[in-house]
XYZ file of C-alpha atoms in Angstrom:
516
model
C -17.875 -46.570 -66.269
C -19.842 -48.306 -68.643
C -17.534 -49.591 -70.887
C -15.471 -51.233 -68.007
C -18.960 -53.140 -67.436
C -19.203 -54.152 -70.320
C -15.983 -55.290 -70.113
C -16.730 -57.284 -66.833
C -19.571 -59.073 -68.596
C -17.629 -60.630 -71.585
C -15.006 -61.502 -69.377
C -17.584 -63.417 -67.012
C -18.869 -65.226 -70.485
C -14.953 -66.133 -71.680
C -14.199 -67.860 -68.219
C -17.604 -69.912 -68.290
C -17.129 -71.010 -71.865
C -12.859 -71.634 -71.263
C -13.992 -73.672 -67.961
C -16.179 -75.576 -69.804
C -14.161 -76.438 -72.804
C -11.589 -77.378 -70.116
C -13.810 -79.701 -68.212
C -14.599 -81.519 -71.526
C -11.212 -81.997 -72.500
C -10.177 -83.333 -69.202
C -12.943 -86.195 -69.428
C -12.566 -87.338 -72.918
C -8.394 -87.119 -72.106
C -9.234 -89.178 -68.666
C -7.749 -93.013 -68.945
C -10.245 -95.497 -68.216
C -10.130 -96.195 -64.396
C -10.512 -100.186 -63.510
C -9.760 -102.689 -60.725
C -5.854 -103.501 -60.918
C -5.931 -107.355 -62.048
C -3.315 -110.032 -60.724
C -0.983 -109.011 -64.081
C -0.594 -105.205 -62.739
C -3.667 -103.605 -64.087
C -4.773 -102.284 -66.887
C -1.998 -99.907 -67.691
C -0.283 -99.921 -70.972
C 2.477 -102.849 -71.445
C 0.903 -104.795 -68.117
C 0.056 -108.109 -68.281
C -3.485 -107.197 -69.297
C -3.216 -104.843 -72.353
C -5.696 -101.891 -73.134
C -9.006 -103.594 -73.860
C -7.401 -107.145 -73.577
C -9.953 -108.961 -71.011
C -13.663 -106.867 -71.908
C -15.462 -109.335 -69.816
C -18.057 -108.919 -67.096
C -16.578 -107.403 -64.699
C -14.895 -104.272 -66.693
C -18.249 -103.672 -68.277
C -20.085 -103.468 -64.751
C -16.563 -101.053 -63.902
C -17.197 -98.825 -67.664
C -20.720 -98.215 -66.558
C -20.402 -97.404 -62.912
C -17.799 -94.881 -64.073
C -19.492 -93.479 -66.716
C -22.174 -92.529 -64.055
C -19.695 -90.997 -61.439
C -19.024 -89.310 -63.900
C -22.302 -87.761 -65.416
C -23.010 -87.073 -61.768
C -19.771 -84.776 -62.019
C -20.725 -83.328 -64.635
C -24.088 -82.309 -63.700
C -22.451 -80.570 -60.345
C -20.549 -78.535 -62.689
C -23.403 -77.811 -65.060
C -25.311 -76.609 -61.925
C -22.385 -74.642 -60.969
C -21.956 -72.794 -64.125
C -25.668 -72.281 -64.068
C -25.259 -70.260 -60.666
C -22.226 -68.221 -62.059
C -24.580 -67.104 -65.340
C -27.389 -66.039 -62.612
C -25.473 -63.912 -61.176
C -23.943 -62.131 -64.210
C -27.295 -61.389 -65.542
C -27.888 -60.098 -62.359
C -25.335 -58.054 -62.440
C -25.939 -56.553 -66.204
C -29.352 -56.237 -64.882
C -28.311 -53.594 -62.431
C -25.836 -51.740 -64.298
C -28.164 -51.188 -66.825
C -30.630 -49.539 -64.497
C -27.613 -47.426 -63.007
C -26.578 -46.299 -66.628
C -30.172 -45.459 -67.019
C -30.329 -43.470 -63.484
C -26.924 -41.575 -64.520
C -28.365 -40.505 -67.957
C -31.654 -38.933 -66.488
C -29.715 -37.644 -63.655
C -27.137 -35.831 -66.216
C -30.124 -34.482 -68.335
C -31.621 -33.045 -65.254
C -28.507 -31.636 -64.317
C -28.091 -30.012 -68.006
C -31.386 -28.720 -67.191
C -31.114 -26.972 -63.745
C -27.847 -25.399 -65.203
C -29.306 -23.964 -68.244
C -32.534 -22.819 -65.831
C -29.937 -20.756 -63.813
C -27.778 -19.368 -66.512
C -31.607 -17.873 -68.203
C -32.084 -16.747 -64.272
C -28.717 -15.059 -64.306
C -29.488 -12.904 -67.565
C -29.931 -8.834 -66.744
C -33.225 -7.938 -66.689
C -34.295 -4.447 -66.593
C -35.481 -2.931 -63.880
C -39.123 -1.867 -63.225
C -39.330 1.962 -62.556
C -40.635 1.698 -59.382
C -37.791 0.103 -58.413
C -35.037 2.792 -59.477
C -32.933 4.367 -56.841
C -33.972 8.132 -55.907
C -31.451 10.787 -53.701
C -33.650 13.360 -51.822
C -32.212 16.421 -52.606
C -32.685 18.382 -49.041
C -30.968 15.567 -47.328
C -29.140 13.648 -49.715
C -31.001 10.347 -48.542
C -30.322 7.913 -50.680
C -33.421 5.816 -51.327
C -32.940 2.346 -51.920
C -36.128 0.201 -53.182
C -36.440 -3.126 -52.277
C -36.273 -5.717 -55.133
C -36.616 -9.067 -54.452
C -33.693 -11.146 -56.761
C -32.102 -13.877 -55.751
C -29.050 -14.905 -57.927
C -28.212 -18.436 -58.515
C -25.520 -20.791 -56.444
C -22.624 -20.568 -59.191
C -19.043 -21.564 -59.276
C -17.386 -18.285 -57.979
C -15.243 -18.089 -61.028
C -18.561 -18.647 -63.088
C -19.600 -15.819 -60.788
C -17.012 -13.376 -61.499
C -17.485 -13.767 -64.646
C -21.067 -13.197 -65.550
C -20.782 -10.011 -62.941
C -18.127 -8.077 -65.770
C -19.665 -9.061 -68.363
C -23.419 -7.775 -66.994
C -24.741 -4.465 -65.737
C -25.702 -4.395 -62.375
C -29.084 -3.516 -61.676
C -30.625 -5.350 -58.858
C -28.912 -6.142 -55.361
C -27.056 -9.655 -55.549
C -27.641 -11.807 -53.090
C -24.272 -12.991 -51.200
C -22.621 -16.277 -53.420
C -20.075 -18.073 -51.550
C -16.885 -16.245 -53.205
C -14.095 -16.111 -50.851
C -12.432 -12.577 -49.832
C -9.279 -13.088 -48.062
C -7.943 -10.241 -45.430
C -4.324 -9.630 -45.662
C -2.934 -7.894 -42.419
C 0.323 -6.372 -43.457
C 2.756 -6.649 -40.208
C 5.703 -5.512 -38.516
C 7.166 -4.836 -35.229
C 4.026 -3.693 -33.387
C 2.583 -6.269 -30.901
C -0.793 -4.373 -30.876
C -1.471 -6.291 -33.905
C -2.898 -8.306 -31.717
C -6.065 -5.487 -30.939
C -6.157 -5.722 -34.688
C -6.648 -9.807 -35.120
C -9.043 -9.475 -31.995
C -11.856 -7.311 -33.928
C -11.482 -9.615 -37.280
C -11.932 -13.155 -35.872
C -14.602 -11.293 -33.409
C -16.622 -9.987 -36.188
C -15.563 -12.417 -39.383
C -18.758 -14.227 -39.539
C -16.913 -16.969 -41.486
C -13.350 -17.968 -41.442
C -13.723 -20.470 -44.824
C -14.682 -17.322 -46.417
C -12.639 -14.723 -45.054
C -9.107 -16.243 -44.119
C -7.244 -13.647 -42.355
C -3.244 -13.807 -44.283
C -0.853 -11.930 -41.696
C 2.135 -10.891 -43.774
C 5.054 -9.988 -41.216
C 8.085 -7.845 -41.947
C 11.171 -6.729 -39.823
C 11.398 -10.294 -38.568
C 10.426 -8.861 -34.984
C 10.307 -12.079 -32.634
C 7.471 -10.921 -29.859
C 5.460 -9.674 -32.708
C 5.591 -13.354 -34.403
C 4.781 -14.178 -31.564
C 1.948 -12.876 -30.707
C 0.760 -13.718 -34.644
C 1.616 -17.225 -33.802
C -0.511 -17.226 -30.674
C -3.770 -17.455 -32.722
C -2.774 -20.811 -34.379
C -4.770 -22.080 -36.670
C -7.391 -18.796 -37.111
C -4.507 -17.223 -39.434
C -2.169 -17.734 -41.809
C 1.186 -16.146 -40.753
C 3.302 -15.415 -43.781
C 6.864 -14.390 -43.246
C 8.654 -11.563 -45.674
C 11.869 -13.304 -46.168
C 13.856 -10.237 -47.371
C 14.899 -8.144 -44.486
C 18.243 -6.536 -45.747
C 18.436 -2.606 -46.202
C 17.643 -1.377 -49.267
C 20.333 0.550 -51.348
C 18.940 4.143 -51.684
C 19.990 7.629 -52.501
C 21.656 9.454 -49.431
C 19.446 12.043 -48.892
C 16.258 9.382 -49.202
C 18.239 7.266 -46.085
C 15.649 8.855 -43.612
C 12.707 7.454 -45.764
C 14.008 3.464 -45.569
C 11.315 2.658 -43.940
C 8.928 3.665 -47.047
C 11.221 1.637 -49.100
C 11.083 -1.650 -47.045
C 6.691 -0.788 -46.809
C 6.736 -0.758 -50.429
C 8.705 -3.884 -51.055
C 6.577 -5.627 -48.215
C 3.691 -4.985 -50.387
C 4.852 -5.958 -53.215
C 5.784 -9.303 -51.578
C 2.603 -10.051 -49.846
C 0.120 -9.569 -52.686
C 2.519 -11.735 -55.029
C 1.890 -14.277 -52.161
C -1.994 -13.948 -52.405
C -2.857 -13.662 -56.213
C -0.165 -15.600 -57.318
C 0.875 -18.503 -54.659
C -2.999 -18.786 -52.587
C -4.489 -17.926 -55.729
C -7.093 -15.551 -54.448
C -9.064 -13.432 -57.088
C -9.675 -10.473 -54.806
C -8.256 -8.700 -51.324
C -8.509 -6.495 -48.454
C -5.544 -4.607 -46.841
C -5.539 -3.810 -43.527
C -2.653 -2.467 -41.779
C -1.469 -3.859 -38.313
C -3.033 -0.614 -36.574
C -6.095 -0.812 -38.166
C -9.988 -1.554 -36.140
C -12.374 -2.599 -37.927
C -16.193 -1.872 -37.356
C -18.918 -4.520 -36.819
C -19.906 -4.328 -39.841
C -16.812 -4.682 -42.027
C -16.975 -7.668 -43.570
C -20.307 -7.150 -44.624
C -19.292 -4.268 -46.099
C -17.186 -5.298 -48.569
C -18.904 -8.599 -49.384
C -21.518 -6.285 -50.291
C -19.278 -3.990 -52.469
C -17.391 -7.159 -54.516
C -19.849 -7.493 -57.363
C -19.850 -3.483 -57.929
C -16.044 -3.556 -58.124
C -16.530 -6.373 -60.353
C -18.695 -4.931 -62.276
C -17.727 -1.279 -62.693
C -14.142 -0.768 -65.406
C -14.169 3.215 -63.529
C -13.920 1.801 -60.242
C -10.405 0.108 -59.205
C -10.962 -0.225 -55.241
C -13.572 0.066 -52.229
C -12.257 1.628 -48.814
C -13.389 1.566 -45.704
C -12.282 4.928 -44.856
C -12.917 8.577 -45.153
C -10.325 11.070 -45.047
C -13.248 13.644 -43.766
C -14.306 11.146 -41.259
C -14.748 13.276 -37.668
C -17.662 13.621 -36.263
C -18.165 17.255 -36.663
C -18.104 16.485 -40.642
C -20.429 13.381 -41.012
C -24.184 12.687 -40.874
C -24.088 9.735 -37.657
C -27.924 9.013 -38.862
C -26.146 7.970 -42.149
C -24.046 5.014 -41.264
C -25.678 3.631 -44.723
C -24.455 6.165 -47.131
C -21.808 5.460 -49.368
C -20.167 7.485 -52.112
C -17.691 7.153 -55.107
C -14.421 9.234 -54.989
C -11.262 10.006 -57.062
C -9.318 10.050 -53.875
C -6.903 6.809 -53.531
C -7.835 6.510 -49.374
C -6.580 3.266 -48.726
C -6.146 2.534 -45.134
C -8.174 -0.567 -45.474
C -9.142 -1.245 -48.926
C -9.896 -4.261 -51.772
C -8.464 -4.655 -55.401
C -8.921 -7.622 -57.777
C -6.147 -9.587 -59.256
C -6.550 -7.680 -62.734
C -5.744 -4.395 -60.875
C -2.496 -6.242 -59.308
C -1.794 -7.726 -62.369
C -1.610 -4.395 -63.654
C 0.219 -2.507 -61.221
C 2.712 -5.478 -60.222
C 5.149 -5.043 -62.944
C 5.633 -1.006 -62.563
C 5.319 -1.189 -58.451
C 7.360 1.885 -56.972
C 10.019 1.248 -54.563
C 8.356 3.303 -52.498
C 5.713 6.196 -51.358
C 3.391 3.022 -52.748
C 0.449 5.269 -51.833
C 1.308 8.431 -53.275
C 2.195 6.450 -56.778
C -1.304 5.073 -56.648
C -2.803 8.441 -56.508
C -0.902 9.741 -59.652
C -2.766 9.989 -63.054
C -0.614 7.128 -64.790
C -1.742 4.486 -61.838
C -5.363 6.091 -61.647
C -6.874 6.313 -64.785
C -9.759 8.337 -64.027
C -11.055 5.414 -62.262
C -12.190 5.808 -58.727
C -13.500 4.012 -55.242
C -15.642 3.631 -53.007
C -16.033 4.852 -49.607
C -18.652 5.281 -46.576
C -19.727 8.192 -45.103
C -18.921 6.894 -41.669
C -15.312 4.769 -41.817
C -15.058 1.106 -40.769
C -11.883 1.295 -39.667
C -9.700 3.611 -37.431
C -6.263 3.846 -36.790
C -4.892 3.118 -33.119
C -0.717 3.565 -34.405
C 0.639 6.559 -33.609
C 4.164 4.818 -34.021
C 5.517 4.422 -37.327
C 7.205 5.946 -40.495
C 5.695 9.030 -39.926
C 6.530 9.620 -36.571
C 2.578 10.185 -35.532
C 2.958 13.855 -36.962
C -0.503 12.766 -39.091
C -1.976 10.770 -36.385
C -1.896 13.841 -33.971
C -3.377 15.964 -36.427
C -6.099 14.105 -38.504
C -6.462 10.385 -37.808
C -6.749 10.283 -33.674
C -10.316 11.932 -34.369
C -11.766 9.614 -36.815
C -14.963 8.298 -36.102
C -15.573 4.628 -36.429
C -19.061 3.175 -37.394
C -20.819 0.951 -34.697
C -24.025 0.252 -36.126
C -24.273 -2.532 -38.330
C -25.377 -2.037 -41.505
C -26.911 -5.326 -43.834
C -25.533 -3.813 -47.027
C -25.558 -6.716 -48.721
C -29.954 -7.065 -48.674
C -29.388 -3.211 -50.217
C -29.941 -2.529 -54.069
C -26.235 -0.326 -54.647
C -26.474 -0.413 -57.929
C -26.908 3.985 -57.579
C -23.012 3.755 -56.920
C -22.222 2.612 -60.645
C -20.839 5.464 -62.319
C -23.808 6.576 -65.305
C -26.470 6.344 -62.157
C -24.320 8.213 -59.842
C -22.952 10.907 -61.929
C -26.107 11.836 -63.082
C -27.780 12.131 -59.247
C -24.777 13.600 -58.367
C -24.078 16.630 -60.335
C -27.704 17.359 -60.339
C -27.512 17.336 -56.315
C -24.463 19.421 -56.459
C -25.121 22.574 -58.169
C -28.776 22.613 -57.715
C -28.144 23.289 -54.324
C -28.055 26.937 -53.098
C -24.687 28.488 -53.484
C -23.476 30.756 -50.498
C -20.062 32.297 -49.378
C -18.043 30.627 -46.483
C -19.105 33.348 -43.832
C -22.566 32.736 -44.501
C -21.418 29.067 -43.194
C -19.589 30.739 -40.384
C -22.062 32.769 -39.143
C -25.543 30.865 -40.336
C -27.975 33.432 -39.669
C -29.405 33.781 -42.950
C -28.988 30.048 -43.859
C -32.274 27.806 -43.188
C -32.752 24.183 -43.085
C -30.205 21.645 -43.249
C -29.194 22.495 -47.084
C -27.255 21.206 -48.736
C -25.166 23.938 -49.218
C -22.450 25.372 -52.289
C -19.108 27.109 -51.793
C -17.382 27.619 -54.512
C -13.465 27.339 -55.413
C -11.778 28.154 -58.733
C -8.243 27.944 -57.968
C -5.658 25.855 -55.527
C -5.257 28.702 -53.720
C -9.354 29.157 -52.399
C -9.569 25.532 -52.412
C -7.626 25.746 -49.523
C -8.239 28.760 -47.724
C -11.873 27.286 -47.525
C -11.012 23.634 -46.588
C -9.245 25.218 -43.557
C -11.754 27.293 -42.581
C -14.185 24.929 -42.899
C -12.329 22.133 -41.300
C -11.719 19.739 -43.713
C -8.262 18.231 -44.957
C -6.465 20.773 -47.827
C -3.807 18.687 -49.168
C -4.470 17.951 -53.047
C -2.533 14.804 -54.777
C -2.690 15.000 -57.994
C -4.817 17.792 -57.881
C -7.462 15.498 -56.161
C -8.853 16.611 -52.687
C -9.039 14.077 -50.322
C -12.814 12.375 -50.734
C -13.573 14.420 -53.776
C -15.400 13.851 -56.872
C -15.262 15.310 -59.303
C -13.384 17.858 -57.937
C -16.486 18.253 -54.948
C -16.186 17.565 -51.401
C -18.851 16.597 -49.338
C -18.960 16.937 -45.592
C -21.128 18.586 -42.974
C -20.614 21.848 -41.242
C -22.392 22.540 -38.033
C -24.864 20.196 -39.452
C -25.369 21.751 -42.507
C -24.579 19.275 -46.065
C -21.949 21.364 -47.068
C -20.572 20.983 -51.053
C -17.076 22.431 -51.759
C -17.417 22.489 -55.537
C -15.260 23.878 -58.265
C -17.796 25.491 -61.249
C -20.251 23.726 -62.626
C -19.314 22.141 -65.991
C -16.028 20.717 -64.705
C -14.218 18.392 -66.711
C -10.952 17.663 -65.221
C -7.937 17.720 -62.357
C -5.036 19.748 -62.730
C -2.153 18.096 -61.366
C 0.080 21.244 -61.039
C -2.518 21.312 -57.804
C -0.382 19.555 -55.781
C-alpha cells in the first residue's frame, strides 16, 4: 500500500513538471498575433513580410500581447500551485496512515505473543486437583478460574495435542458439525426436532443429514426444514455383490458403505476437523451439545482416547445413579450410537473401512488400539427405532429401557481433566479393588451388606463373567473380549442402589479376545 503511494506522488510531480514544460513550449512556438494589414497580414509571403513594417502600431500590438499573455501564464502558475497543495496534502496523510498501520501491527504482534505466553500449561495448584470419594464415587471437581484465549480454531487444535490438559477450557468458537445418517424412516423428523430445539447455535453446530435408500417421503420430510440442514444425498443405491449366504445381511453392507460415503463428504469435501454421528432414530438430551463441546479438547488432547459417546450400554434406570447426571467415565467398549471422532481417526480408518458389521470392526483389537472413549453415566441419547436391520430383536430386549438424561448439565464450566488416562487410571484402580469384595448372593440378598458400597464381585473366566452379568442384570455379550462399558476389564453399574464393581483380579493387564 505504500509503495503504490509513493507511486501516486511522483506521478502527481511528472504531470506538473510535463504540463509545464508543455505550456512553455507552446508560447515561445506561438506566431506573433497582429492586426491583418490591407496587404493580407502579417503571415509569411503576404504583402507585409515577418517584421517588415515595426512601426507604432505593432509595437503597441507586441506589448498588449505580451501582457495577455503573462496574465495566462500567471492563471496557470496559480493553477499548478493548487494541484502541488493538494499533493502535499495528500503525502501528508498517508504518512500519518503508514504511521497508524505500523503501531497498529506492533500492537497486534504484541496481543498475539501476550496470548500464546497465556496459552502455555501451567501446573496446577494442589488445591485444585480433582478428588473421587471413595464411598460414593463422587467425583469432585474444583473450580479453577482459566480462561483460554480467542484463537484461530486450527491454532486451537493445535496447541490442545501438543499440551496436557490440566485446567477446564473455556468454550473457543471451533465448529462441531452433526451428521444424521438417514434412510427410509420418516421419524427422522422426531430426530431433527430435538437438535435444532436444543442446538444453541446453528453456525457452530450445522446439522449434515446424509440420506440413503433414496426413499422420497423421507427426503421429504429432510427437505421440509430448508435451510436449518444440509441434506446430502448417497448417490450409490445399487445392491451390493455379496456372498450367498451373507444376502440376508445387505442391509449391513449398504450401512457400511453409507458411512463410508458420508464422512468422506464431511472431512474431505466440508472440510470439518471433527464429528458427531447420530443415527435417524436417535433423541438427544438437553444437554447434548454441551456435552460434547465440553469433551472436544479431551479427545484432542488424549492419543488413548479415539471417541466420546453419548451412550451407555448399562444405561436403565435400575443400573445408574439419577443424582449423577454429571459423572462421566472412560471405557474400552466401542458404544457408538451417537458418538465424535476427529479427522486423524477417519483418516486412519478410511482406507481399511469394512464392507460391513462397521461397528463390530471398530471394536476389534487392530481398529482399537488399546485406546478408549468416553461415556456418561446417564446417556444423552435414546433410541426410538425398533425398525431396522435387526428386526427390533435388540430394541425389545435392551435399548426400549434406556434412560435418557433431562437435566442439563454445564460441563463445559467443569475442570475434566480427571478423565485423561494417568489421572483416571490411577483413581480408578485404587477405587476398584479397595472396595469390599463380596459374592453375588450377598448382592441378592443384602442383609449383611451396609451402606451404599461400592461393592466387588469378582470374575476370572468368560464363563462367570457371564453367569454374574445375568444375574445381576447387566448386558453379557463380550467383543473382543471387552464387556460392554468396561474398563479395564471392570464394569460399573448399580444394583438395588448399591455401586456395584464387576472386576476381573486385581493386577489385570489385558483382554483376551478368544472371550467373544
Amino acid at each position: 500500500m505504500v509503495r503504490k503511494k509513493n507511486s501516486l506522488i511522483l506521478c502527481g510531480a511528472f504531470l506538473f513538471v510535463a504540463w509545464n514544460a508543455l505550456l512553455l513550449l507552446y508560447l515561445w512556438g506561438r506566431p506573433p498575433i497582429s492586426h491583418l494589414g490591407d496587404g493580407g497580414g502579417a503571415e509569411p509571403g503576404g504583402n507585409d513580410e515577418w517584421g517588415a513594417g515595426r512601426g507604432k502600431i505593432g509595437q503597441v500590438n507586441l506589448a498588449e500581447e505580451m501582457i495577455r499573455l503573462a496574465e495566462e501564464v500567471e492563471v496557470h502558475l496559480d493553477t499548478q500551485k493548487k494541484l502541488l497543495k493538494q499533493i502535499e496534502s495528500h503525502r501528508a496523510l498517508w504518512a500519518r496512515q503508514k504511521d497508524v498501520g505500523k503501531r497498529e501491527t506492533a500492537s497486534n504482534i504484541k496481543e498475539f505473543k501476550k496470548a500464546e505466553a497465556q496459552q502455555q500449561p501451567q501446573k496446577t495448584p494442589e488445591p485444585l486437583r480433582n478428588s473421587m470419594d471413595v464411598r460414593d464415587q463422587t467425583y469432585i471437581q474444583r473450580p479453577v478460574n482459566y480462561v483460554a484465549p480467542s484463537l484461530h480454531p486450527e491454532q486451537a487444535i493445535g496447541k490442545i495435542r501438543n499440551t496436557k490438559v490440566t485446567t477446564p477450557f473455556s468454550s473457543p468458537e471451533f465448529i462441531i458439525p452433526i451428521l444424521v445418517i438417514a434412510c427410509d424412516r420418516v421419524t427422522v423428523k422426531r430426530n431433527l426436532d430435538r437438535l435444532i430445539q436444543y442446538r444453541p447455535s446453528a453456525e457452530l453446530y450445522p446439522i449434515i443429514v446424509s440420506q440413503d435408500c433414496g426413499h422420497a417421503e423421507t427426503a421429504r420430510v429432510i427437505g421440509s426444514y430448508g435451510e436449518q440442514v444440509t441434506h446430502i444425498k448417497q448417490p450409490e443405491l445399487s445392491d451390493i455383490k455379496v456372498r450367498p449366504e451373507h444376502r440376508k445381511f445387505q442391509g449391513y453392507y449398504k450401512i457400511s458403505r453409507h458411512y463410508r460415503w458420508a464422512l468422506n463428504q464431511v472431512f474431505n469435501v466440508f472440510s470439518h476437523s471433527t464429528v458427531v454421528i447420530v443415527e435417524d432414530d436417535l433423541e438427544v438430551a438437553p444437554d447434548f451439545f454441551e456435552y460434547f463441546r465440553a469433551l472436544y479438547p479431551i479427545l484432542c488432547s488424549d492419543p488413548t482416547l479415539w471417541c466420546v459417546s453419548a451412550w451407555n450400554d448399562n444405561g436403565r434406570d435400575a443400573l445408574i445413579d439419577p443424582s449423577k447426571a454429571e459423572l462421566l467415565y472412560r471405557t474400552d467398549f466401542f458404544p457408538g450410537l451417537g458418538w465424535m471422532l476427529l479427522k486423524e481417526l477417519w483418516d486412519e480408518l478410511e482406507p481399511k473401512w469394512p464392507s460391513a458389521f462397521w461397528d463390530d470392526w471398530m471394536r476389534q483389537p487392530e481398529q482399537r488400539k488399546n485406546r478408549s472413549c468416553i461415556r456418561p453415566e446417564i446417556s444423552r441419547t435414546i433410541t426410538f427405532g425398533r425398525k431396522g436391520v435387526s428386526l427390533g430383536q435388540f430394541f425389545d430386549q435392551y435399548l426400549r429401557y434406556i434412560r435418557l438424561n433431562t437435566e442439563f448439565v454445564p460441563f463445559t464450566k467443569q475442570d475434566l481433566s480427571f478423565l485423561l488416562k494417568d489421572k483416571y487410571d490411577e483413581i480408578f484402580i485404587q477405587e476398584v479393588y479397595s472396595s469390599t469384595s463380596v459374592k453375588i448372593e450377598d448382592l441378592q440378598h443384602g442383609g449383611n451388606l451396609k451402606g451404599p458400597g461400592p461393592y466387588r464381585v469378582q470374575y476370572s473366566s468368560r464363563d462367570s463373567f457371564k453367569v454374574f452379568a445375568r444375574n445381576l442384570g447387566v448386558m453379557d455379550d463380550l467383543k473382543s473380549g471387552v464387556p460392554r462399558t468396561g474398563y479395564r476389564g471392570v464394569v460399573s453399574f448399580l444394583h438395588r442402589g448399591r455401586r456395584v464393581f464387576l472386576a476381573p483380579p486385581e493386577g489385570w493387564t489385558q483382554y483376551d479376545i478368544s472371550w467373544s
